[in-house]
CSV table of C-alpha atoms in Angstrom, one decimal:
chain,number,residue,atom,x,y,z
A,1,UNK,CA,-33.4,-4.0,-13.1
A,2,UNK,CA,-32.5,-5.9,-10.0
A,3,UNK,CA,-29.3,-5.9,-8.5
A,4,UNK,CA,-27.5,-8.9,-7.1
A,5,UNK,CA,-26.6,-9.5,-3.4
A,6,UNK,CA,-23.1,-9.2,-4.5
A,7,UNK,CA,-23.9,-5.6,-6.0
A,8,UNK,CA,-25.5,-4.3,-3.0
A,9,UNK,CA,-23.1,-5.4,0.0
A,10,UNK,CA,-20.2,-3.9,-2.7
A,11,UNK,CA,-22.2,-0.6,-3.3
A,12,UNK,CA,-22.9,-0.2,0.3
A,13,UNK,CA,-19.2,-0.4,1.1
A,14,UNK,CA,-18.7,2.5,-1.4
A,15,UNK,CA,-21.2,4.8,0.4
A,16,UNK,CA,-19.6,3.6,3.7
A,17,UNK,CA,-15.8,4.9,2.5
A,18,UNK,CA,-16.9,8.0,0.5
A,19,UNK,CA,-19.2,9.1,3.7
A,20,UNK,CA,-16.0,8.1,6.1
A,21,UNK,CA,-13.4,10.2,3.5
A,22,UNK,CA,-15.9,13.4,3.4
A,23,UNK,CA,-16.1,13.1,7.4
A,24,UNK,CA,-12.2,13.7,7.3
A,25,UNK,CA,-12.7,16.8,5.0
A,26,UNK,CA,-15.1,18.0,7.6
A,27,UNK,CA,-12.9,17.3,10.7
A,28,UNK,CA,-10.0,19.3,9.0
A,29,UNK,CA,-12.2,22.2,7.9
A,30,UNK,CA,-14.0,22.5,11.4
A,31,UNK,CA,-10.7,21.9,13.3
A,32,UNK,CA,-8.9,24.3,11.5
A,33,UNK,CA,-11.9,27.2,11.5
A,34,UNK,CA,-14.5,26.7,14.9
A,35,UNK,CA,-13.4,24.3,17.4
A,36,UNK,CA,-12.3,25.8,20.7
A,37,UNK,CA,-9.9,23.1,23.0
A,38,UNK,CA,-10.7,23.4,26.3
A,39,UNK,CA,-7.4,23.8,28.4
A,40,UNK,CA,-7.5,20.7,30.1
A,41,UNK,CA,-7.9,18.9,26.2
A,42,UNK,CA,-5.3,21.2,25.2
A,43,UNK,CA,-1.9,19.0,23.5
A,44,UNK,CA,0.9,19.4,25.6
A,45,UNK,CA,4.9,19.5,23.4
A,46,UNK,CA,7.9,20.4,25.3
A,47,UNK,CA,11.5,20.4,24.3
A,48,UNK,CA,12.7,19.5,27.8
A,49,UNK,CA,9.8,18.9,30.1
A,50,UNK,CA,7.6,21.3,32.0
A,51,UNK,CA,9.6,23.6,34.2
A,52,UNK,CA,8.3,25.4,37.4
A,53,UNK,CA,8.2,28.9,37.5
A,54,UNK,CA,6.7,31.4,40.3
A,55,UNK,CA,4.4,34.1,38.7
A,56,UNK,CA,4.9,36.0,41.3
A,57,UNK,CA,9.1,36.4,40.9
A,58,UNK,CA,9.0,36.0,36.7
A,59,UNK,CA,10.6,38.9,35.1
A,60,UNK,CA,10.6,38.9,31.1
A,61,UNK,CA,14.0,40.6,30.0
A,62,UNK,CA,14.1,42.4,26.6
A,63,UNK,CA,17.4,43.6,25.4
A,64,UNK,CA,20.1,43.1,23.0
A,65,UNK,CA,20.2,45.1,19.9
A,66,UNK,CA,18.2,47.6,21.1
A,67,UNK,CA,18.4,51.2,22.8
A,68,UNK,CA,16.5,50.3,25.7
A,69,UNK,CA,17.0,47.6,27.6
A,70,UNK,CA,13.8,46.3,29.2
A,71,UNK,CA,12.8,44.0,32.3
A,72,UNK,CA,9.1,43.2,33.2
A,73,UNK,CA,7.2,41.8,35.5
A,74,UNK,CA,3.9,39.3,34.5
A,75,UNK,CA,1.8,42.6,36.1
A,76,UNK,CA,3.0,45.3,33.9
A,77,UNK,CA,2.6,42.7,30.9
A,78,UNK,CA,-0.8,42.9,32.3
A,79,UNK,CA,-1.4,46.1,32.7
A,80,UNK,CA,-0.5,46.9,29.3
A,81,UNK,CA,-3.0,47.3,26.5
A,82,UNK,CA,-4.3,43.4,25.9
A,83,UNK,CA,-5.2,42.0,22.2
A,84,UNK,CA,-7.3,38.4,22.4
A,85,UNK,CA,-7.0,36.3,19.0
A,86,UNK,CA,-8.6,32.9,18.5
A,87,UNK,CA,-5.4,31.2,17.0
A,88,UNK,CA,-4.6,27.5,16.3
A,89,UNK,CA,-1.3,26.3,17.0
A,90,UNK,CA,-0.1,23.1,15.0
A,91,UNK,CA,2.7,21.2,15.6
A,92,UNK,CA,5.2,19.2,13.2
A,93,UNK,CA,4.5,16.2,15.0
A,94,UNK,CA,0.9,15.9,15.0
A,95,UNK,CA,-0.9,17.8,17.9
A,96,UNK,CA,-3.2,20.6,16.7
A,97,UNK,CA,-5.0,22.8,19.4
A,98,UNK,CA,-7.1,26.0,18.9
A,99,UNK,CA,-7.6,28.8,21.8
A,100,UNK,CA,-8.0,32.4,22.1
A,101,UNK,CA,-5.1,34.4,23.4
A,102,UNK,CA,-4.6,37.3,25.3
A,103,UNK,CA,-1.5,39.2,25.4
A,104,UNK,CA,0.5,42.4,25.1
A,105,UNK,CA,1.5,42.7,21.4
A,106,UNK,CA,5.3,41.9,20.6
A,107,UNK,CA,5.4,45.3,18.4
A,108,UNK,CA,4.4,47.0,21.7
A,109,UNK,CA,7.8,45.8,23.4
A,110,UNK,CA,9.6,46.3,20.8
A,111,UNK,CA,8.7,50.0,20.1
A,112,UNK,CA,9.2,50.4,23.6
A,113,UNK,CA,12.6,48.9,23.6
A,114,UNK,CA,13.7,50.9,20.0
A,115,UNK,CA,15.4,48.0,17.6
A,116,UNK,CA,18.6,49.6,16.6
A,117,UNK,CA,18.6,49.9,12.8
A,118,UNK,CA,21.3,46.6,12.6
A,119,UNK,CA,18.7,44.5,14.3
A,120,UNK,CA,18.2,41.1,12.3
A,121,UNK,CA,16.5,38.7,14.4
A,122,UNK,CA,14.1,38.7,17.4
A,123,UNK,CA,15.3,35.4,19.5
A,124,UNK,CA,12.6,33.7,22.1
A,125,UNK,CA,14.8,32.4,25.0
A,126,UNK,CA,12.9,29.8,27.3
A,127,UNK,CA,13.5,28.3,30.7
A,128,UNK,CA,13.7,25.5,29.8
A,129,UNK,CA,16.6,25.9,27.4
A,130,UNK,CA,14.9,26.2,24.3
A,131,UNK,CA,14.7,28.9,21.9
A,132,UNK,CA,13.2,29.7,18.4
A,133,UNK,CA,13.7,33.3,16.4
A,134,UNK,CA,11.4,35.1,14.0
A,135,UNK,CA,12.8,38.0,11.6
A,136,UNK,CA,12.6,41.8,12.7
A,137,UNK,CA,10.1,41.8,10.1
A,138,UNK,CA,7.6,39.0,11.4
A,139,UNK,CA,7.9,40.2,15.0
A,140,UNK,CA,6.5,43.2,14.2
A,141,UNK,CA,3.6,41.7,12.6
A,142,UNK,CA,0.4,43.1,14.8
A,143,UNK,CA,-0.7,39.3,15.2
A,144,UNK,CA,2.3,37.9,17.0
A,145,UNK,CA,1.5,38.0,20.7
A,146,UNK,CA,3.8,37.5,24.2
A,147,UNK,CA,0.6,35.5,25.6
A,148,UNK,CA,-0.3,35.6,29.1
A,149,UNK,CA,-4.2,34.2,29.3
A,150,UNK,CA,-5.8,31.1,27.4
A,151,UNK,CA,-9.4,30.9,27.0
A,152,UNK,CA,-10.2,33.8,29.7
A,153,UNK,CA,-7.6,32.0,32.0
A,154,UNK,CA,-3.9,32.1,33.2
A,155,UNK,CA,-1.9,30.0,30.8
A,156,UNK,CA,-1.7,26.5,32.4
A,157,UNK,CA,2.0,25.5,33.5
A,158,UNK,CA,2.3,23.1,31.1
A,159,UNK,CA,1.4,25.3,27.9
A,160,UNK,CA,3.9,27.8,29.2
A,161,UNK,CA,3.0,29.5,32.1
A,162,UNK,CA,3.3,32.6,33.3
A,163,UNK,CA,4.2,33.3,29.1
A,164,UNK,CA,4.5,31.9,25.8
A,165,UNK,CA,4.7,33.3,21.9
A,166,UNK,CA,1.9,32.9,19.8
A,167,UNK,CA,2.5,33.3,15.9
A,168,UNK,CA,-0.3,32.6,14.0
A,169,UNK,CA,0.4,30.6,10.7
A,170,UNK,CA,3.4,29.3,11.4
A,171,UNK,CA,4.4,26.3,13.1
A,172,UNK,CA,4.5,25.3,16.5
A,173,UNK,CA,7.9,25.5,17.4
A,174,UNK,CA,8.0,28.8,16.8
A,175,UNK,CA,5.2,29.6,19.5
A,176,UNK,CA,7.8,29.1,22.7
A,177,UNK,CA,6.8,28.4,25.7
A,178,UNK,CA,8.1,29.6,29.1
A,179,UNK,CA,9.7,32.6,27.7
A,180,UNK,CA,11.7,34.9,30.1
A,181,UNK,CA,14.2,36.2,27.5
A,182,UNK,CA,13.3,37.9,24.0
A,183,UNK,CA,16.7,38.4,22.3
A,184,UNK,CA,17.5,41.1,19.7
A,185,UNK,CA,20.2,40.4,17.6
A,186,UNK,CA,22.0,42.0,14.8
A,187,UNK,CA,22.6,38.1,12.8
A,188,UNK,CA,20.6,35.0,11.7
A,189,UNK,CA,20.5,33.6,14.8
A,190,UNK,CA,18.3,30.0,14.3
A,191,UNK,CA,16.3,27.9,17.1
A,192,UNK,CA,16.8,25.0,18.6
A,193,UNK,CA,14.8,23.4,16.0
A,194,UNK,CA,15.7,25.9,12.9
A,195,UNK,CA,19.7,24.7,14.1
A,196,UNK,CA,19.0,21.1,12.8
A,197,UNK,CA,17.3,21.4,9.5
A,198,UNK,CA,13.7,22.3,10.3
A,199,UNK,CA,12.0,25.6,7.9
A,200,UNK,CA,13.6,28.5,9.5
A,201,UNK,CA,10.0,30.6,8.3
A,202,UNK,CA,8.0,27.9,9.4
A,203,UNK,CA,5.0,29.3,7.5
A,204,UNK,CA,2.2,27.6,7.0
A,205,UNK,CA,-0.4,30.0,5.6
A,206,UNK,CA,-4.6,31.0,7.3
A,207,UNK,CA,-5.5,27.0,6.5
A,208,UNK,CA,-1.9,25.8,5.3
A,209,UNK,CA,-3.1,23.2,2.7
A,210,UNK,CA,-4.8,21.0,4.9
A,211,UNK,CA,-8.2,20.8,3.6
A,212,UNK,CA,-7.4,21.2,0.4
A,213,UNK,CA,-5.3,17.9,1.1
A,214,UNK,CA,-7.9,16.2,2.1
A,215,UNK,CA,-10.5,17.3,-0.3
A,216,UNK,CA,-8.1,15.6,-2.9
A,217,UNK,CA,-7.9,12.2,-0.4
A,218,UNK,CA,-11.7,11.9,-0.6
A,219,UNK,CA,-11.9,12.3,-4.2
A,220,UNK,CA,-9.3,9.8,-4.3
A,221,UNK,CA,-11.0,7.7,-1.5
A,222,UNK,CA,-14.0,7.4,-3.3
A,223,UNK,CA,-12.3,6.6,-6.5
A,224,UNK,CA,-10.6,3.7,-5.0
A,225,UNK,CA,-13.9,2.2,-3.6
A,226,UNK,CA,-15.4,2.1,-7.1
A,227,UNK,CA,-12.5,0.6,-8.2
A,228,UNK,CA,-13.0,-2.3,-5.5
A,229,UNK,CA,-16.4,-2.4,-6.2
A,230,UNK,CA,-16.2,-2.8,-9.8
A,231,UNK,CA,-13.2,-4.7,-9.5
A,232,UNK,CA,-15.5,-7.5,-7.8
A,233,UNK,CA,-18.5,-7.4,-9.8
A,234,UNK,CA,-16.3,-8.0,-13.1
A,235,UNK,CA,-14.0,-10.5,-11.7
A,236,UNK,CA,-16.5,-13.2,-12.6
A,237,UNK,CA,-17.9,-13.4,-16.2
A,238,UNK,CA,-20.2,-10.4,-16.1
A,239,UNK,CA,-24.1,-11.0,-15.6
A,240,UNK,CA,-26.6,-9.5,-17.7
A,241,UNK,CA,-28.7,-8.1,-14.8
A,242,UNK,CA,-25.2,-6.3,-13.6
A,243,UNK,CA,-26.0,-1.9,-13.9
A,244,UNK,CA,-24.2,0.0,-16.6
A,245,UNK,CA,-22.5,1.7,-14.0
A,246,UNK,CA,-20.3,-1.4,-12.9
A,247,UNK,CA,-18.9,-1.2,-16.3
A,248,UNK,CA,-15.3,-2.7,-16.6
A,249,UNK,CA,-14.0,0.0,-17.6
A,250,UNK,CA,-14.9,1.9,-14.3
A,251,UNK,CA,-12.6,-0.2,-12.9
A,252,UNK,CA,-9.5,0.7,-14.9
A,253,UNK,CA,-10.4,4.6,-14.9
A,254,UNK,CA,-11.3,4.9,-11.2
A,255,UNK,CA,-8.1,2.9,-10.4
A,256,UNK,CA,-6.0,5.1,-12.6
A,257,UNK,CA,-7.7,7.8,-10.6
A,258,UNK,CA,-7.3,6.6,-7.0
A,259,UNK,CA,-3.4,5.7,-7.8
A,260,UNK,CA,-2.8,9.1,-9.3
A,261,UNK,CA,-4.2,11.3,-6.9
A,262,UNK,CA,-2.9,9.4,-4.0
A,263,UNK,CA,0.4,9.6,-5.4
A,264,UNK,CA,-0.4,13.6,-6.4
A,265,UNK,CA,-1.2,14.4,-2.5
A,266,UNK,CA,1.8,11.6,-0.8
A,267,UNK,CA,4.8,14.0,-3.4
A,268,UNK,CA,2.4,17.1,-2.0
A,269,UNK,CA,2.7,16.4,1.8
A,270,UNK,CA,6.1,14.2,1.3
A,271,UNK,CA,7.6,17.5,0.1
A,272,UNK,CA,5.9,19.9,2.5
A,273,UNK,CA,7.1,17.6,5.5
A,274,UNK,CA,10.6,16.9,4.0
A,275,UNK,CA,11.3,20.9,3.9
A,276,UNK,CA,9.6,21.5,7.2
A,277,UNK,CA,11.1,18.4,9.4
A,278,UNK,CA,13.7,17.1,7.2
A,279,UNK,CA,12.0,13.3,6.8
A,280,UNK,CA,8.7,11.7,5.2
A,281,UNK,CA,8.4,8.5,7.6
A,282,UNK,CA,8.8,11.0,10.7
A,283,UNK,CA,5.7,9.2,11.9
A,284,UNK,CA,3.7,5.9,11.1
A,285,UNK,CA,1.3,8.0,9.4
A,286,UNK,CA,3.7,8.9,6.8
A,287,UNK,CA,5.6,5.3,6.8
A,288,UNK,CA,1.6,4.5,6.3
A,289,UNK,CA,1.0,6.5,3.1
A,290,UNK,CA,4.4,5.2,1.4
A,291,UNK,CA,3.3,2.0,1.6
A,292,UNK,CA,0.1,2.8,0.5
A,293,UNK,CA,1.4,4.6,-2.4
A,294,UNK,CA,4.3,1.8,-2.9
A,295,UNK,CA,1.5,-0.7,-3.1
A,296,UNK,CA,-1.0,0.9,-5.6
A,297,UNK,CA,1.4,1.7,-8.3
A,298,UNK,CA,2.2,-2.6,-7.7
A,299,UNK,CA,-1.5,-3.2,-8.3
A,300,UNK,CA,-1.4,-0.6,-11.8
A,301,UNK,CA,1.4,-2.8,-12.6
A,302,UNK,CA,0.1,-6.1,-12.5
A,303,UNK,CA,-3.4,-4.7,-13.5
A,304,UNK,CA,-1.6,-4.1,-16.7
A,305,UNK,CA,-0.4,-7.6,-17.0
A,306,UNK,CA,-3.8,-8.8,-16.7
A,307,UNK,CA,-4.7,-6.8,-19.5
A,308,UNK,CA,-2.5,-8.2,-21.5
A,309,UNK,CA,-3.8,-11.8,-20.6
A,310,UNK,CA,-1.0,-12.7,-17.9
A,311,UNK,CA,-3.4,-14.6,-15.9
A,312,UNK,CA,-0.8,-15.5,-13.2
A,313,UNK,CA,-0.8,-11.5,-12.1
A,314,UNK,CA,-4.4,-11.9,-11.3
A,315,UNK,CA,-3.7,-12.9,-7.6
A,316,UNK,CA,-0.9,-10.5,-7.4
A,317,UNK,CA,-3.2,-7.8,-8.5
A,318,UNK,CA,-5.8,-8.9,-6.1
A,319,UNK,CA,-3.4,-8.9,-3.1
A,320,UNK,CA,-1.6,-5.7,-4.0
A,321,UNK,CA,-4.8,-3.4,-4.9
A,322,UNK,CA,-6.5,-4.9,-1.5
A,323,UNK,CA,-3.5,-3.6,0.8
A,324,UNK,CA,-2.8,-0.9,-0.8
A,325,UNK,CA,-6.6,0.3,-0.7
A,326,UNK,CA,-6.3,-1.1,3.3
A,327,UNK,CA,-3.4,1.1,4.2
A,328,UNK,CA,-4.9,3.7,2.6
A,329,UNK,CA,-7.9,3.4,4.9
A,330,UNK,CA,-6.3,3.6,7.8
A,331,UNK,CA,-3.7,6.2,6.6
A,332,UNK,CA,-7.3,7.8,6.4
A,333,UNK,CA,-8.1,6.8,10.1
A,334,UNK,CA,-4.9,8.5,11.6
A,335,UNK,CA,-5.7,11.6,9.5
A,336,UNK,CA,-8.7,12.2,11.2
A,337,UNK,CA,-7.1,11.7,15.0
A,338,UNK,CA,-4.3,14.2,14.0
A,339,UNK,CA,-7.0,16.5,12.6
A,340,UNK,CA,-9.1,16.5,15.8
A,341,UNK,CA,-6.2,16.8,17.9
């Protein structure tokens, strides 16, 4: 049966979304599992800039609630048993960067320094002013590093030289940078950032939910292709050479579909990002997706006034479907830059 010119520039639009929706799967899975970012590639976020600080004059200071207070220098951190992990450090606002890290273990300081049995918090005091805290519990966690080398090199100034945190699976601000003080304290001391809102855990799990996110946006991608597709096949009076599979009731399902699981994953990350930095429209990416979301549920609504023979929603539906699907896209498009880094 052959196909009209209309069905095949329509079809090959589908395969052109679903193939560009999967690719965003694939740049979250490999970002978040294989790629290595070169140092110079590296994303660079600061609280206050980058300051300047001699390697050869640092001393790291370790006291508080402990029994032993403790001052180093960046050569004994050095000379100190080393642990390298290949850890990716993400950051609330977008940035994502994976390296291997090589450090002294935090556990090893603090042994050395013996937490008094009051101890509540482990506090990270930078030079530039900033701070961020992690429980007694998490610091002693064998993974949570006082980093001094990036991918076989010094750390560069400007991701913390001479030495930074690195927590793996939890958010960025809790990997400080430029550290000269770790604090123990005996009360729930919060961060810079924990002190305005932001999750004081900042957990975010091996993969967080990333992928799984956007497993669920190309599902949903896909879906709203068809919809277009079918959409304008059946918006003339059907022809008889037209495929089974541009049946007009594909169009009402897979539109149901794309609408639902958009909205599904916008409540999923709309939450995650509320709890974690207090706002959904903390970036045009998520000002993006509301819009998107805002705009398919118009198009269900009008879609539904078609079907009940309101021919006057038909341009309505038409506008609202098209934009929505549009944002959507491009929602899509930003994705895959903040995936990448």
């Amino acid at each position: 049966m052959a196909l009209s010119t209309r069905t095949r520039y329509a079809t090959a639009v589908t395969i052109v979304v679903a193939v560009v929706l999967i690719a965003t799967s694939i740049a979250y899975q490999n970002n978040s599992q294989q790629v290595i970012t070169p140092n110079d590639d590296f994303p660079v976020v600061s609280y206050n800039g980058t300051p300047t600080i001699d390697p050869s004059t640092y001393r790291l200071t370790v006291n508080g609630t402990v029994e032993n207070e403790l001052t180093f220098t960046l050569d004994e951190l050095k000379a100190m048993p080393s642990v390298s992990e290949i850890e990716t450090v993400r950051s609330v606002s977008g940035p994502t960067g994976r390296a291997n890290w090589t450090g002294v273990t935090l556990l090893t300081l603090l042994d050395l320094a013996v937490l008094e049995p009051s101890a509540m918090k482990v506090v990270f005091h930078s030079a530039d002013g900033y701070s961020s805290d992690l429980t007694v519990y998490e610091a002693r966690l064998s993974d949570v590093l006082v980093c001094y080398e990036m991918n076989g090199q010094p750390l560069p100034a400007d991701q913390g030289s001479p030495v930074r945190m690195v927590v793996p699976d939890h958010w960025g601000y809790k990997w400080a940078k430029w550290v000269t003080h770790i604090e123990v304290v005996d009360y729930d001391y919060k961060g810079y950032w924990e002190s305005r809102g932001w999750s004081d855990s900042a957990w975010i799990g091996p993969q967080s939910d990333w992928y799984y996110h956007a497993v669920l946006l190309t599902v949903a991608g896909t879906s709203g292709a068809l919809a277009a597709v079918s959409g304008m096949v059946n918006g003339r009076r059907r022809r008889k050479n037209e495929p089974y599979f541009l049946h007009p009731r594909l169009h009402t399902y897979a539109g149901y579909a794309f609408a639902i699981l958009t909205l599904v994953v916008f409540i999923w990350w709309a939450a995650e990002t509320y709890f974690y930095r207090g706002s959904i429209a903390y970036s045009i990416h998520g000002r993006l997706a509301l819009a998107s979301v805002l705009l398919e549920t118009a198009g269900l609504l009008t879609g539904a006034l078609l079907v009940r023979r309101w021919e006057r929603a038909r341009w309505w539906h038409w506008l609202f479907t098209v934009a929505g699907f549009a944002i959507f896209l491009l929602t899509i498009v930003l994705g895959i830059q903040l995936a990448i880094g």
